[in-house]
CSV table of C-alpha atoms in Angstrom, one decimal:
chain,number,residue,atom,x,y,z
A,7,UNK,CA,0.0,0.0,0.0
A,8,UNK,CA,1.8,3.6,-0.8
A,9,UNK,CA,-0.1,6.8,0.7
A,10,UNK,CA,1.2,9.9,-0.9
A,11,UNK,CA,2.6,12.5,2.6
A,12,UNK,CA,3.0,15.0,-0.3
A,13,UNK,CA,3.1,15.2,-4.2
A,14,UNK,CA,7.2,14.5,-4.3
A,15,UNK,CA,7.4,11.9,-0.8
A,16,UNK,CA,5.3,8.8,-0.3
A,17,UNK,CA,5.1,6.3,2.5
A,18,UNK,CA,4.8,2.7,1.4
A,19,UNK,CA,4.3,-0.9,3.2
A,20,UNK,CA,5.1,-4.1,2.0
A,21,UNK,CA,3.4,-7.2,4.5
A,22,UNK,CA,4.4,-10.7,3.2
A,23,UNK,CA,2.0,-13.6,5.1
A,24,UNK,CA,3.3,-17.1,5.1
A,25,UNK,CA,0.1,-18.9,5.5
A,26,UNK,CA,1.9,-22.1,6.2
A,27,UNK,CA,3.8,-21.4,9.4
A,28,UNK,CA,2.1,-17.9,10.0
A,29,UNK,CA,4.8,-15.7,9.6
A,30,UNK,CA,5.2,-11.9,8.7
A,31,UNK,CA,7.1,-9.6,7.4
A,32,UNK,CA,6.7,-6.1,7.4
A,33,UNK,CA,8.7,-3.5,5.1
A,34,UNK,CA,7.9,0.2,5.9
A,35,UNK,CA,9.4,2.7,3.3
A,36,UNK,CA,9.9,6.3,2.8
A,37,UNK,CA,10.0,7.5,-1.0
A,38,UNK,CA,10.7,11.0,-2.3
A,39,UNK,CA,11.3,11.8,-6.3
A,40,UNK,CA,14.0,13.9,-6.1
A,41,UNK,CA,13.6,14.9,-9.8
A,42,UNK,CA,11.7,13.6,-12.7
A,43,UNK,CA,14.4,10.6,-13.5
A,44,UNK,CA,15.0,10.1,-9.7
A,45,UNK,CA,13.9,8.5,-7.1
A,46,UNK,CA,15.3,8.1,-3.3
A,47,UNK,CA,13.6,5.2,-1.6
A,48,UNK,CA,14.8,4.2,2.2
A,49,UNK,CA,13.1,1.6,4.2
A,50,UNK,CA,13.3,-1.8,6.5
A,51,UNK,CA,12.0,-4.9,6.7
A,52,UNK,CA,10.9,-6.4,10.2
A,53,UNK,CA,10.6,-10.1,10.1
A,54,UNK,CA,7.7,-11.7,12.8
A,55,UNK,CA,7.4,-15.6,13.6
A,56,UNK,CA,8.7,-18.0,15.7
A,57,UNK,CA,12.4,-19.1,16.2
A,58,UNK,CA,11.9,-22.7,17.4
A,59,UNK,CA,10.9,-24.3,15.5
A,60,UNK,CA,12.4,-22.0,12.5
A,61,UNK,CA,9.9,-20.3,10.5
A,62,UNK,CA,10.0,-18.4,7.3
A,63,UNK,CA,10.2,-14.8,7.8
A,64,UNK,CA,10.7,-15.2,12.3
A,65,UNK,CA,14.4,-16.1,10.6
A,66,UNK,CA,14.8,-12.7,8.8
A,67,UNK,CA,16.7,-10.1,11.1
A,68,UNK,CA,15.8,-6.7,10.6
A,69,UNK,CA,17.1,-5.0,8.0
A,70,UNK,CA,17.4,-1.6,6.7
A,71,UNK,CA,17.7,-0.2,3.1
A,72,UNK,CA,18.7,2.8,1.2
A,73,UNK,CA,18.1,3.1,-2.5
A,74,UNK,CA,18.1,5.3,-5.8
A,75,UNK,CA,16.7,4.5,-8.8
A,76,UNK,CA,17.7,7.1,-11.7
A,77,UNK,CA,15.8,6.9,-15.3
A,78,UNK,CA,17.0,7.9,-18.4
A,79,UNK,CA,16.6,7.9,-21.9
């Protein structure tokens, strides 16, 4: 889901659910468009299940992320 905070900066969330062992993970993110061919994106992902036994996303740390995706012709 992305809700726009202003025309140029966005705030996005990703949820993965593993329906098997009932894990989750979360991944919040900041976006801003820094021009028309740019686009700054930082975020993290938050991992939520058990440990023992091992399931899919509980074994994800958290993890954070910065990123910039530039477009050109």
């Amino acid at each position: 889901a992305t809700y726009q905070l202003h025309p140029l900066v966005s705030l996005e969330t990703l949820t993965l659910w593993n329906v098997r062992d009932h894990s989750v993970l979360l991944g919040p993110a900041l976006s801003y468009s820094a021009s028309g061919a740019a686009t700054l994106r930082a975020g993290t992902f938050f991992g939520f299940g058990a440990k023992t036994p091992l399931t899919e996303y509980g074994a994800v740390p958290n993890t954070g992320y910065v990123s910039l995706a530039w477009f050109f012709d």
